[in-house]
Amino acid sequence: MTLPRPRVAILGGGPGGYEAALVAAQLGAEVTVIDEDGLGGACVLTDCVPSKTLIESSSTMTSLGRAASLGLELADGANPVVEADAPALNARIKALAAAQSNDIAEHVAAEGVRVIRARGRLAGPHVIEAAGTRVEADTVLIATGASPRALPDGVPDGERILTCRQLYDLAELPAELIVVGSGVTGAEFASAYQALGSQVTLVSSRERVLPHEDKDAAVVTEAVFRRRGMNVLGRSRAEAVHRKGDGVLVTLADGRQVAGSHCLLTVGMAPSTAGLGLAEAGVSLDSRGFVEVDRVSRTSVPGVYAAGDCTGVLMLASVAAMQGRIAMWHALGEAVQPIRLTHVASTIFTDPEIASVGVSQAAVDRGEVPARAVKLPLATNPRAKMGGFRDGFVKVFARPGTGMVLGGVIVAPRASELILPLSIAIDRSLTVDDIAHTFSVYPSLSGSVTEAARTVMEFAPDAIA
Ligand SMILES: Cc1cc2nc3c(=O)[nH]c(=O)nc-3n(C[C@H](O)[C@H](O)[C@H](O)COP(=O)(O)OP(=O)(O)OC[C@H]3O[C@@H](n4cnc5c(N)ncnc54)[C@H](O)[C@@H]3O)c2cc1C
């Protein structure tokens, strides 16, 4: 007698949804994904992939700007100019995102997953309704993501007042871009558009940019922004954004006004959980509308799981994907380890990038985690000198006594690639001694990681705060 295949229905095809679908299919389940926009979700179509593609172009622009300092002269005249071609840039971004979504759709189809392209809603704990179809399932996963917030008095119009999802339809590069919000998304776009040639004003309600990130890293970033000509307005809360003539006018809480050609709102994300029948099915939401989940992605209703931005756990594609996989491992009876958020590596794709993993400086300073810390400036690294990189550092936290690696922050070009050894060290409980005895290439930026590990070892345990 063959047992019936478990049925899994997934609402939302972003990383939380499609990665879960792949796991469930590989475990033999009959899987249906319901998504209204396309596989890959907002991550691939409008958020992460498009923004990082834009940033690849802006980084190249920054590299070209360093050409003269590296002894190079751009050919063709005394004053060669490299300009962003906004239509070409945006066309490339949209084509790349669409291709990535297609690749995911093909992969998912090859695993035998059924995809319904429609808006769906829960019609009970074990049923999703979409475009007149009822999908019944033993396990349901909610992975509907989140959407950009607006200001009460600043409504995006897609032309001059924009969310981060509306940038890629612009026919020209914003001449004077006002970015409202200096969190990760605001800082990334401010950095990118400044490099591409926009005059950027960054409106930050806090004392400094990136208020929730490592303070040393944020200080370096803000200094670079200002040196490159960005107008950074600290302690300035934007209250209203309105169209004025051909441009926009941003009104700050203290009455000051900032004029520009375009305004980009990066004031946070709201969960896409309204009108999905969640509360009616008994699924608990918190006061902000995020689905409440435990560390194996269970909601308050047996058989209903949730993953990704709609849970508000940590709004990263990697976390969404892991929550989705964990949900399926758990639901389908596999051994599963609850998600460990202290092991999540993340990057802010400003120029230079800021990558971090493990404990934070703030937690160490508050005395929550006893740790020894070492911070090496990037400027002393020979490879950094060769490339003309002077901004940044490598910081490593280690447990006093054992020397176990607890965390790290890297501010450098491609810091997103350099953080991996520290991530592995944390995940595998390695010590700074292990890293210090590992060969790094000479010369390389990663040489600063092994050097930082050696430096932590040199300090007497009580020599560092
Ligand atoms: C500008 C920006 C840049 C980012 N950059 C990075 C980065 O560099 N690295 C990183 O790790 N993270 C990044 N993120 C975060 C990352 O994009 C999210 O964490 C990730 O998209 C979350 O995945 P998800 O599966 O929860 O949802 P999403 O990717 O939002 O996908 C949700 C899907 O569900 C669908 N859906 C919603 N409701 C319904 C419904 N009722 N019926 C059918 N379908 C529905 C949507 O259409 C969408 O396709 C960025 C975010 C932003 C805004």
Short mmCIF file of C-alpha atoms and ligand atoms in Angstrom, two decimals:
data_model
loop_
_atom_site.label_atom_id
_atom_site.label_comp_id
_atom_site.label_asym_id
_atom_site.label_seq_id
_atom_site.Cartn_x
_atom_site.Cartn_y
_atom_site.Cartn_z
CA MET A 1 0.00 0.00 0.00
CA THR A 2 1.42 3.42 -0.94
CA LEU A 3 0.74 6.29 1.42
CA PRO A 4 -0.86 9.41 -0.10
CA ARG A 5 1.65 12.18 -0.81
CA PRO A 6 1.46 15.03 1.70
CA ARG A 7 -0.04 18.14 0.09
CA VAL A 8 1.63 21.53 0.59
CA ALA A 9 0.15 24.87 -0.51
CA ILE A 10 2.33 27.98 -0.46
CA LEU A 11 0.98 31.52 -0.71
CA GLY A 12 3.74 33.75 -2.13
CA GLY A 13 6.59 32.81 -4.45
CA GLY A 14 9.49 34.89 -3.07
CA PRO A 15 12.53 33.28 -1.40
CA GLY A 16 10.40 32.25 1.58
CA GLY A 17 7.91 30.51 -0.72
CA TYR A 18 9.93 29.07 -3.60
CA GLU A 19 12.78 27.73 -1.47
CA ALA A 20 10.18 25.98 0.70
CA ALA A 21 8.54 24.59 -2.45
CA LEU A 22 11.84 23.09 -3.62
CA VAL A 23 12.44 21.40 -0.25
CA ALA A 24 8.88 20.08 -0.04
CA ALA A 25 9.02 18.72 -3.60
CA GLN A 26 12.37 17.03 -2.96
CA LEU A 27 10.81 15.40 0.12
CA GLY A 28 8.07 13.95 -2.04
CA ALA A 29 5.18 16.30 -1.32
CA GLU A 30 2.60 17.46 -3.87
CA VAL A 31 3.31 21.20 -3.92
CA THR A 32 1.33 24.17 -5.22
CA VAL A 33 2.65 27.74 -5.14
CA ILE A 34 0.19 30.60 -5.56
CA ASP A 35 1.83 33.89 -6.52
CA GLU A 36 0.43 36.95 -8.22
CA ASP A 37 3.63 38.62 -9.47
CA GLY A 38 6.10 35.96 -10.57
CA LEU A 39 8.49 33.49 -8.96
CA GLY A 40 11.34 35.06 -7.04
CA GLY A 41 8.81 37.47 -5.59
CA ALA A 42 9.55 41.05 -4.74
CA CYS A 43 13.08 39.96 -3.87
CA VAL A 44 13.88 39.14 -7.48
CA LEU A 45 11.47 41.38 -9.38
CA THR A 46 11.54 44.70 -7.52
CA ASP A 47 13.75 44.77 -4.43
CA CYS A 48 16.97 42.90 -3.78
CA VAL A 49 18.00 41.84 -7.28
CA PRO A 50 17.17 45.13 -9.07
CA SER A 51 18.81 47.25 -6.37
CA LYS A 52 21.99 45.17 -6.35
CA THR A 53 22.10 45.27 -10.16
CA LEU A 54 21.85 49.07 -10.03
CA ILE A 55 24.62 49.10 -7.43
CA GLU A 56 26.91 47.04 -9.68
CA SER A 57 26.65 49.86 -12.24
CA SER A 58 27.15 52.57 -9.64
CA SER A 59 30.22 50.77 -8.21
CA THR A 60 31.73 50.62 -11.66
CA MET A 61 31.14 54.35 -11.97
CA THR A 62 32.99 54.87 -8.67
CA SER A 63 35.87 52.71 -9.90
CA LEU A 64 36.10 54.74 -13.10
CA GLY A 65 36.22 57.87 -10.94
CA ARG A 66 39.37 56.52 -9.26
CA ALA A 67 41.08 55.93 -12.62
CA ALA A 68 43.23 59.05 -12.53
CA SER A 69 44.46 58.31 -8.99
CA LEU A 70 45.59 54.87 -10.24
CA GLY A 71 47.64 56.45 -13.01
CA LEU A 72 45.11 55.91 -15.79
CA GLU A 73 43.76 58.36 -18.24
CA LEU A 74 40.43 57.68 -19.87
CA ALA A 75 40.97 57.98 -23.62
CA ASP A 76 39.12 60.24 -26.00
CA GLY A 77 39.74 63.83 -25.23
CA ALA A 78 40.92 65.96 -22.36
CA ASN A 79 37.71 65.72 -20.39
CA PRO A 80 36.25 62.24 -20.82
CA VAL A 81 32.84 61.96 -19.22
CA VAL A 82 31.12 58.75 -18.21
CA GLU A 83 27.41 59.24 -17.73
CA ALA A 84 24.64 56.97 -16.58
CA ASP A 85 22.27 56.12 -19.41
CA ALA A 86 19.10 55.73 -17.34
CA PRO A 87 16.95 53.92 -19.95
CA ALA A 88 19.76 51.43 -20.71
CA LEU A 89 20.52 51.00 -17.01
CA ASN A 90 16.89 50.38 -16.12
CA ALA A 91 16.28 48.11 -19.11
CA ARG A 92 19.25 45.97 -18.04
CA ILE A 93 17.98 45.82 -14.47
CA LYS A 94 14.46 44.76 -15.49
CA ALA A 95 15.70 42.19 -18.02
CA LEU A 96 18.08 40.67 -15.48
CA ALA A 97 15.32 40.46 -12.85
CA ALA A 98 12.90 38.87 -15.33
CA ALA A 99 15.54 36.34 -16.41
CA GLN A 100 16.29 35.45 -12.80
CA SER A 101 12.56 34.96 -12.14
CA ASN A 102 12.33 32.70 -15.23
CA ASP A 103 15.30 30.63 -14.05
CA ILE A 104 13.56 30.07 -10.71
CA ALA A 105 10.27 29.21 -12.44
CA GLU A 106 12.05 26.60 -14.59
CA HIS A 107 13.83 25.12 -11.59
CA VAL A 108 10.60 24.91 -9.59
CA ALA A 109 8.70 23.40 -12.55
CA ALA A 110 11.45 20.81 -13.04
CA GLU A 111 10.82 19.67 -9.46
CA GLY A 112 7.16 19.09 -10.32
CA VAL A 113 5.75 22.05 -8.41
CA ARG A 114 2.40 23.41 -9.65
CA VAL A 115 2.33 27.22 -9.90
CA ILE A 116 -0.88 29.25 -10.00
CA ARG A 117 -0.36 32.85 -11.10
CA ALA A 118 -3.12 34.63 -9.16
CA ARG A 119 -3.89 36.44 -5.96
CA GLY A 120 -4.83 33.98 -3.24
CA ARG A 121 -6.27 33.98 0.25
CA LEU A 122 -6.75 31.54 3.07
CA ALA A 123 -10.26 30.08 3.09
CA GLY A 124 -9.54 28.04 6.22
CA PRO A 125 -6.45 26.50 7.83
CA HIS A 126 -6.10 23.94 5.04
CA VAL A 127 -7.45 25.72 1.95
CA ILE A 128 -6.13 28.51 -0.26
CA GLU A 129 -8.50 30.03 -2.79
CA ALA A 130 -7.06 31.63 -5.92
CA ALA A 131 -8.81 32.69 -9.11
CA GLY A 132 -11.73 30.38 -8.46
CA THR A 133 -9.52 27.39 -7.63
CA ARG A 134 -9.55 25.79 -4.18
CA VAL A 135 -6.19 24.31 -3.23
CA GLU A 136 -6.57 21.93 -0.31
CA ALA A 137 -3.44 21.02 1.65
CA ASP A 138 -2.20 19.29 4.77
CA THR A 139 0.35 22.08 5.26
CA VAL A 140 -0.01 25.72 4.31
CA LEU A 141 2.87 28.21 4.18
CA ILE A 142 2.21 31.96 4.18
CA ALA A 143 5.08 33.85 2.51
CA THR A 144 3.46 37.00 1.17
CA GLY A 145 6.30 39.42 1.92
CA ALA A 146 6.04 43.12 2.68
CA SER A 147 5.54 46.41 0.84
CA PRO A 148 7.18 49.82 1.16
CA ARG A 149 5.51 52.23 3.57
CA ALA A 150 4.70 55.79 2.55
CA LEU A 151 4.35 58.92 4.66
CA PRO A 152 0.82 59.93 5.66
CA ASP A 153 1.46 63.22 3.88
CA GLY A 154 3.69 61.95 1.12
CA VAL A 155 1.95 59.63 -1.28
CA PRO A 156 4.06 58.04 -4.03
CA ASP A 157 2.93 58.91 -7.55
CA GLY A 158 5.47 56.79 -9.43
CA GLU A 159 6.79 59.85 -11.26
CA ARG A 160 8.44 62.22 -8.81
CA ILE A 161 7.54 60.79 -5.41
CA LEU A 162 8.74 57.21 -5.47
CA THR A 163 9.03 54.02 -3.47
CA CYS A 164 12.06 51.81 -4.03
CA ARG A 165 9.93 49.69 -6.39
CA GLN A 166 9.23 52.59 -8.76
CA LEU A 167 12.77 53.66 -9.62
CA TYR A 168 13.30 51.43 -12.62
CA ASP A 169 10.65 53.06 -14.80
CA LEU A 170 12.34 56.46 -14.72
CA ALA A 171 13.30 57.71 -18.16
CA GLU A 172 16.16 59.77 -16.77
CA LEU A 173 18.51 59.82 -13.84
CA PRO A 174 17.06 61.98 -11.04
CA ALA A 175 18.98 65.27 -11.17
CA GLU A 176 18.36 66.11 -7.51
CA LEU A 177 17.24 63.12 -5.51
CA ILE A 178 15.96 63.54 -1.96
CA VAL A 179 16.09 60.23 -0.10
CA VAL A 180 13.84 60.21 2.96
CA GLY A 181 15.05 57.66 5.52
CA SER A 182 18.64 56.69 6.27
CA GLY A 183 18.22 53.02 7.14
CA VAL A 184 19.73 50.27 4.99
CA THR A 185 17.57 50.86 1.91
CA GLY A 186 17.91 54.66 2.04
CA ALA A 187 21.68 54.50 2.49
CA GLU A 188 22.11 52.01 -0.37
CA PHE A 189 20.12 54.08 -2.88
CA ALA A 190 21.66 57.38 -1.72
CA SER A 191 25.12 55.86 -2.23
CA ALA A 192 24.24 54.41 -5.64
CA TYR A 193 22.53 57.48 -7.14
CA GLN A 194 25.25 59.80 -5.84
CA ALA A 195 27.81 57.63 -7.65
CA LEU A 196 25.71 57.59 -10.82
CA GLY A 197 25.66 61.37 -10.95
CA SER A 198 22.57 62.54 -9.06
CA GLN A 199 22.92 65.29 -6.49
CA VAL A 200 21.60 63.48 -3.41
CA THR A 201 20.13 64.84 -0.19
CA LEU A 202 19.70 62.21 2.51
CA VAL A 203 17.12 63.10 5.14
CA SER A 204 17.77 61.24 8.38
CA SER A 205 15.54 61.59 11.41
CA ARG A 206 18.38 60.32 13.61
CA GLU A 207 21.70 61.79 14.62
CA ARG A 208 23.59 59.70 12.08
CA VAL A 209 22.90 57.56 9.05
CA LEU A 210 22.31 53.81 9.54
CA PRO A 211 21.20 54.34 13.18
CA HIS A 212 20.69 50.62 13.83
CA GLU A 213 24.05 49.46 12.49
CA ASP A 214 27.58 49.30 13.91
CA LYS A 215 28.40 52.87 14.93
CA ASP A 216 32.00 52.77 13.63
CA ALA A 217 30.74 51.55 10.25
CA ALA A 218 28.03 54.19 10.10
CA VAL A 219 30.54 56.94 10.89
CA VAL A 220 32.81 55.81 8.03
CA THR A 221 29.83 55.64 5.65
CA GLU A 222 28.56 59.08 6.54
CA ALA A 223 32.04 60.58 6.17
CA VAL A 224 32.36 59.02 2.69
CA PHE A 225 28.89 60.26 1.72
CA ARG A 226 29.74 63.82 2.77
CA ARG A 227 33.17 63.75 1.11
CA ARG A 228 31.54 62.73 -2.17
CA GLY A 229 29.25 65.73 -1.98
CA MET A 230 26.09 64.23 -0.54
CA ASN A 231 23.95 66.60 1.51
CA VAL A 232 23.27 64.61 4.69
CA LEU A 233 20.61 66.18 6.91
CA GLY A 234 20.79 64.62 10.38
CA ARG A 235 18.08 64.96 13.02
CA SER A 236 15.66 66.00 10.30
CA ARG A 237 12.29 64.29 10.23
CA ALA A 238 10.43 64.59 6.93
CA GLU A 239 6.76 65.33 7.50
CA ALA A 240 5.37 65.92 4.06
CA VAL A 241 6.34 65.45 0.43
CA HIS A 242 4.49 67.25 -2.34
CA ARG A 243 4.88 67.86 -6.05
CA LYS A 244 5.94 71.37 -6.92
CA GLY A 245 6.14 72.28 -10.58
CA ASP A 246 8.55 69.86 -12.23
CA GLY A 247 9.96 68.69 -8.93
CA VAL A 248 9.22 67.94 -5.30
CA LEU A 249 9.26 69.80 -2.02
CA VAL A 250 10.00 67.95 1.21
CA THR A 251 8.87 69.67 4.39
CA LEU A 252 10.75 68.82 7.58
CA ALA A 253 9.26 68.74 11.08
CA ASP A 254 11.06 71.99 12.02
CA GLY A 255 9.53 73.81 9.05
CA ARG A 256 12.59 73.74 6.75
CA GLN A 257 11.93 72.78 3.16
CA VAL A 258 14.14 70.87 0.74
CA ALA A 259 13.53 71.07 -2.99
CA GLY A 260 14.59 68.44 -5.51
CA SER A 261 13.65 66.82 -8.79
CA HIS A 262 12.57 63.49 -7.21
CA CYS A 263 11.94 62.09 -3.75
CA LEU A 264 12.55 58.47 -2.80
CA LEU A 265 10.71 57.26 0.32
CA THR A 266 12.57 54.60 2.30
CA VAL A 267 10.67 54.69 5.56
CA GLY A 268 10.26 50.99 6.24
CA MET A 269 8.19 48.05 5.09
CA ALA A 270 4.68 46.96 6.07
CA PRO A 271 3.70 43.26 6.05
CA SER A 272 1.48 42.11 3.17
CA THR A 273 -0.99 40.30 5.42
CA ALA A 274 -4.22 42.29 5.16
CA GLY A 275 -7.23 40.73 3.47
CA LEU A 276 -5.70 37.24 3.30
CA GLY A 277 -8.17 35.61 5.69
CA LEU A 278 -5.42 35.03 8.25
CA ALA A 279 -7.20 36.28 11.36
CA GLU A 280 -10.40 34.52 10.26
CA ALA A 281 -8.46 31.24 10.13
CA GLY A 282 -7.12 31.89 13.64
CA VAL A 283 -3.58 32.93 12.64
CA SER A 284 -2.20 35.39 15.21
CA LEU A 285 -0.79 38.67 13.93
CA ASP A 286 1.12 41.16 16.06
CA SER A 287 0.04 44.79 16.53
CA ARG A 288 1.80 45.81 13.29
CA GLY A 289 0.24 43.02 11.23
CA PHE A 290 3.23 40.64 11.08
CA VAL A 291 2.44 36.91 11.35
CA GLU A 292 3.64 35.57 14.70
CA VAL A 293 5.89 32.53 14.30
CA ASP A 294 8.20 30.43 16.44
CA ARG A 295 11.75 29.39 15.51
CA VAL A 296 10.52 26.55 13.29
CA SER A 297 8.12 28.89 11.44
CA ARG A 298 4.89 27.60 13.06
CA THR A 299 2.01 30.06 13.41
CA SER A 300 -0.68 29.84 16.07
CA VAL A 301 -2.66 27.40 13.88
CA PRO A 302 -1.47 23.77 13.55
CA GLY A 303 -0.49 23.03 9.96
CA VAL A 304 -0.12 26.71 9.03
CA TYR A 305 3.45 28.00 8.79
CA ALA A 306 4.82 31.41 7.77
CA ALA A 307 8.17 32.57 6.41
CA GLY A 308 9.90 35.72 5.25
CA ASP A 309 9.11 39.40 5.46
CA CYS A 310 5.46 38.79 6.42
CA THR A 311 6.80 37.52 9.77
CA GLY A 312 9.06 40.55 10.33
CA VAL A 313 11.70 38.28 11.89
CA LEU A 314 14.66 39.70 9.93
CA MET A 315 13.87 41.16 6.55
CA LEU A 316 16.51 39.41 4.49
CA ALA A 317 16.18 37.05 1.55
CA SER A 318 18.50 34.53 3.20
CA VAL A 319 16.39 34.49 6.36
CA ALA A 320 13.13 34.18 4.39
CA ALA A 321 14.56 31.21 2.49
CA MET A 322 15.80 29.49 5.66
CA GLN A 323 12.47 30.05 7.45
CA GLY A 324 10.68 28.49 4.45
CA ARG A 325 12.99 25.47 4.34
CA ILE A 326 12.74 24.97 8.11
CA ALA A 327 8.93 25.09 7.86
CA MET A 328 8.94 22.28 5.30
CA TRP A 329 11.50 20.15 7.14
CA HIS A 330 9.40 20.49 10.26
CA ALA A 331 6.04 19.90 8.57
CA LEU A 332 7.28 16.88 6.61
CA GLY A 333 8.90 15.20 9.59
CA GLU A 334 12.60 15.85 8.88
CA ALA A 335 15.13 16.61 11.62
CA VAL A 336 15.23 20.36 11.97
CA GLN A 337 17.26 22.94 13.83
CA PRO A 338 15.37 26.09 14.90
CA ILE A 339 16.56 29.23 13.10
CA ARG A 340 19.62 30.89 14.70
CA LEU A 341 19.46 34.58 14.01
CA THR A 342 22.81 35.26 15.67
CA HIS A 343 24.43 33.38 12.79
CA VAL A 344 22.92 35.51 10.02
CA ALA A 345 25.45 37.38 7.91
CA SER A 346 24.19 40.53 6.22
CA THR A 347 25.52 43.33 4.07
CA ILE A 348 24.62 46.93 3.45
CA PHE A 349 25.55 47.52 -0.17
CA THR A 350 26.75 51.09 0.17
CA ASP A 351 30.17 52.01 -1.21
CA PRO A 352 32.15 50.77 0.69
CA GLU A 353 30.00 47.83 1.75
CA ILE A 354 29.30 47.04 5.41
CA ALA A 355 29.09 43.32 6.21
CA SER A 356 28.43 41.97 9.67
CA VAL A 357 27.75 38.73 11.48
CA GLY A 358 27.32 37.63 15.07
CA VAL A 359 27.30 39.85 18.15
CA SER A 360 27.10 43.60 17.74
CA GLN A 361 29.32 46.30 19.20
CA ALA A 362 26.19 47.71 20.88
CA ALA A 363 25.56 44.41 22.71
CA VAL A 364 29.21 44.27 23.79
CA ASP A 365 29.11 47.91 24.97
CA ARG A 366 25.92 47.23 26.96
CA GLY A 367 27.74 44.41 28.73
CA GLU A 368 25.37 41.75 27.36
CA VAL A 369 28.23 39.77 25.81
CA PRO A 370 31.75 39.65 27.22
CA ALA A 371 34.01 40.07 24.20
CA ARG A 372 37.46 41.22 23.17
CA ALA A 373 37.45 43.38 20.07
CA VAL A 374 40.04 44.43 17.55
CA LYS A 375 39.52 46.90 14.73
CA LEU A 376 42.13 47.16 11.97
CA PRO A 377 41.93 50.04 9.50
CA LEU A 378 41.73 48.94 5.88
CA ALA A 379 44.17 51.70 4.90
CA THR A 380 47.13 49.66 6.20
CA ASN A 381 46.26 46.62 4.05
CA PRO A 382 48.65 46.44 1.05
CA ARG A 383 45.94 45.31 -1.39
CA ALA A 384 43.73 48.19 -0.28
CA LYS A 385 46.61 50.60 -0.93
CA MET A 386 47.09 49.14 -4.42
CA GLY A 387 43.42 49.64 -5.20
CA GLY A 388 43.30 53.13 -3.70
CA PHE A 389 40.81 52.11 -0.98
CA ARG A 390 41.30 54.08 2.19
CA ASP A 391 37.91 53.89 3.92
CA GLY A 392 36.98 50.91 6.03
CA PHE A 393 38.11 48.43 8.64
CA VAL A 394 37.94 44.85 9.82
CA LYS A 395 36.59 44.31 13.32
CA VAL A 396 36.54 40.96 15.08
CA PHE A 397 34.89 40.05 18.40
CA ALA A 398 36.15 37.04 20.37
CA ARG A 399 35.23 35.45 23.67
CA PRO A 400 37.83 36.22 26.37
CA GLY A 401 39.57 33.08 27.56
CA THR A 402 38.52 30.65 24.82
CA GLY A 403 39.08 33.04 21.89
CA MET A 404 35.91 31.75 20.21
CA VAL A 405 34.85 34.03 17.35
CA LEU A 406 31.63 35.83 18.33
CA GLY A 407 31.18 38.30 15.54
CA GLY A 408 32.66 40.73 13.10
CA VAL A 409 32.07 43.83 11.03
CA ILE A 410 33.88 44.49 7.75
CA VAL A 411 33.70 47.82 5.95
CA ALA A 412 35.43 47.40 2.60
CA PRO A 413 34.83 46.98 -1.11
CA ARG A 414 33.09 43.59 -1.54
CA ALA A 415 32.79 43.17 2.24
CA SER A 416 29.86 40.89 1.36
CA GLU A 417 32.44 38.39 0.05
CA LEU A 418 34.93 38.91 2.89
CA ILE A 419 32.57 38.13 5.76
CA LEU A 420 32.30 34.39 4.94
CA PRO A 421 35.30 33.21 7.02
CA LEU A 422 33.83 34.90 10.09
CA SER A 423 30.40 33.37 9.36
CA ILE A 424 31.94 29.92 9.10
CA ALA A 425 33.92 30.52 12.28
CA ILE A 426 30.76 31.43 14.19
CA ASP A 427 28.71 28.58 12.78
CA ARG A 428 31.43 26.00 13.45
CA SER A 429 32.52 27.47 16.85
CA LEU A 430 36.04 28.22 15.59
CA THR A 431 38.48 30.41 17.51
CA VAL A 432 40.56 33.40 16.47
CA ASP A 433 43.49 31.01 16.80
CA ASP A 434 41.95 28.83 14.05
CA ILE A 435 41.63 31.85 11.76
CA ALA A 436 45.06 33.19 12.64
CA HIS A 437 46.64 29.89 11.58
CA THR A 438 44.76 29.82 8.26
CA PHE A 439 46.63 30.91 5.13
CA SER A 440 45.24 33.98 3.44
CA VAL A 441 46.56 35.09 0.07
CA TYR A 442 49.19 37.83 0.00
CA PRO A 443 48.25 40.49 -0.91
CA SER A 444 44.52 40.34 -0.28
CA LEU A 445 41.83 42.20 1.61
CA SER A 446 41.04 38.94 3.42
CA GLY A 447 44.57 39.17 4.82
CA SER A 448 43.09 41.77 7.19
CA VAL A 449 40.72 39.11 8.56
CA THR A 450 43.57 36.77 9.51
CA GLU A 451 45.59 39.72 10.78
CA ALA A 452 42.70 40.90 12.96
CA ALA A 453 42.44 37.38 14.39
CA ARG A 454 46.17 37.37 15.14
CA THR A 455 45.89 40.80 16.76
CA VAL A 456 43.05 39.68 19.06
CA MET A 457 45.27 36.80 20.19
CA GLU A 458 48.16 39.15 20.98
CA PHE A 459 46.14 41.15 23.49
CA ALA A 460 46.06 40.11 27.10
CA PRO A 461 42.46 39.13 27.92
CA ASP A 462 41.86 42.23 30.03
CA ALA A 463 43.68 44.65 27.75
CA ILE A 464 40.67 45.33 25.56
CA ALA A 465 37.36 46.77 26.62
C1 LIG B 1 15.23 47.74 -1.92
C2 LIG B 1 15.46 46.46 -1.20
C3 LIG B 1 16.68 45.81 -1.30
C4 LIG B 1 16.89 44.62 -0.64
N1 LIG B 1 18.12 44.04 -0.72
C5 LIG B 1 18.36 42.88 -0.07
C6 LIG B 1 19.64 42.28 -0.12
O1 LIG B 1 20.57 42.80 -0.74
N2 LIG B 1 19.83 41.11 0.53
C7 LIG B 1 18.82 40.51 1.24
O2 LIG B 1 19.04 39.44 1.83
N3 LIG B 1 17.60 41.07 1.31
C8 LIG B 1 17.35 42.24 0.68
N4 LIG B 1 16.11 42.82 0.76
C9 LIG B 1 15.06 42.12 1.51
C10 LIG B 1 14.48 40.99 0.67
O3 LIG B 1 14.05 41.48 -0.58
C11 LIG B 1 13.29 40.37 1.42
O4 LIG B 1 13.72 39.98 2.70
C12 LIG B 1 12.74 39.17 0.67
O5 LIG B 1 12.17 39.60 -0.55
C13 LIG B 1 11.67 38.47 1.50
O6 LIG B 1 11.19 37.38 0.78
P1 LIG B 1 9.68 36.87 0.96
O7 LIG B 1 9.64 35.51 0.35
O8 LIG B 1 9.26 37.01 2.36
O9 LIG B 1 8.76 37.87 0.16
P2 LIG B 1 8.80 38.58 -1.25
O10 LIG B 1 10.12 38.48 -1.93
O11 LIG B 1 8.25 39.94 -0.97
O12 LIG B 1 7.75 37.77 -2.12
C14 LIG B 1 6.41 37.71 -1.76
C15 LIG B 1 5.61 37.23 -2.95
O13 LIG B 1 4.28 36.96 -2.50
C16 LIG B 1 3.36 37.43 -3.46
N5 LIG B 1 2.07 37.66 -2.81
C17 LIG B 1 1.81 38.49 -1.77
N6 LIG B 1 0.50 38.38 -1.43
C18 LIG B 1 -0.04 37.48 -2.27
C19 LIG B 1 -1.36 36.95 -2.42
N7 LIG B 1 -2.35 37.30 -1.63
N8 LIG B 1 -1.57 36.03 -3.40
C20 LIG B 1 -0.56 35.65 -4.23
N9 LIG B 1 0.69 36.12 -4.12
C21 LIG B 1 0.94 37.02 -3.15
C22 LIG B 1 4.00 38.69 -3.99
O14 LIG B 1 3.47 39.01 -5.24
C23 LIG B 1 5.47 38.28 -4.05
O15 LIG B 1 5.74 37.70 -5.30
C24 LIG B 1 15.86 44.03 0.14
C25 LIG B 1 14.62 44.67 0.24
C26 LIG B 1 14.42 45.88 -0.40
C27 LIG B 1 13.10 46.57 -0.26
#
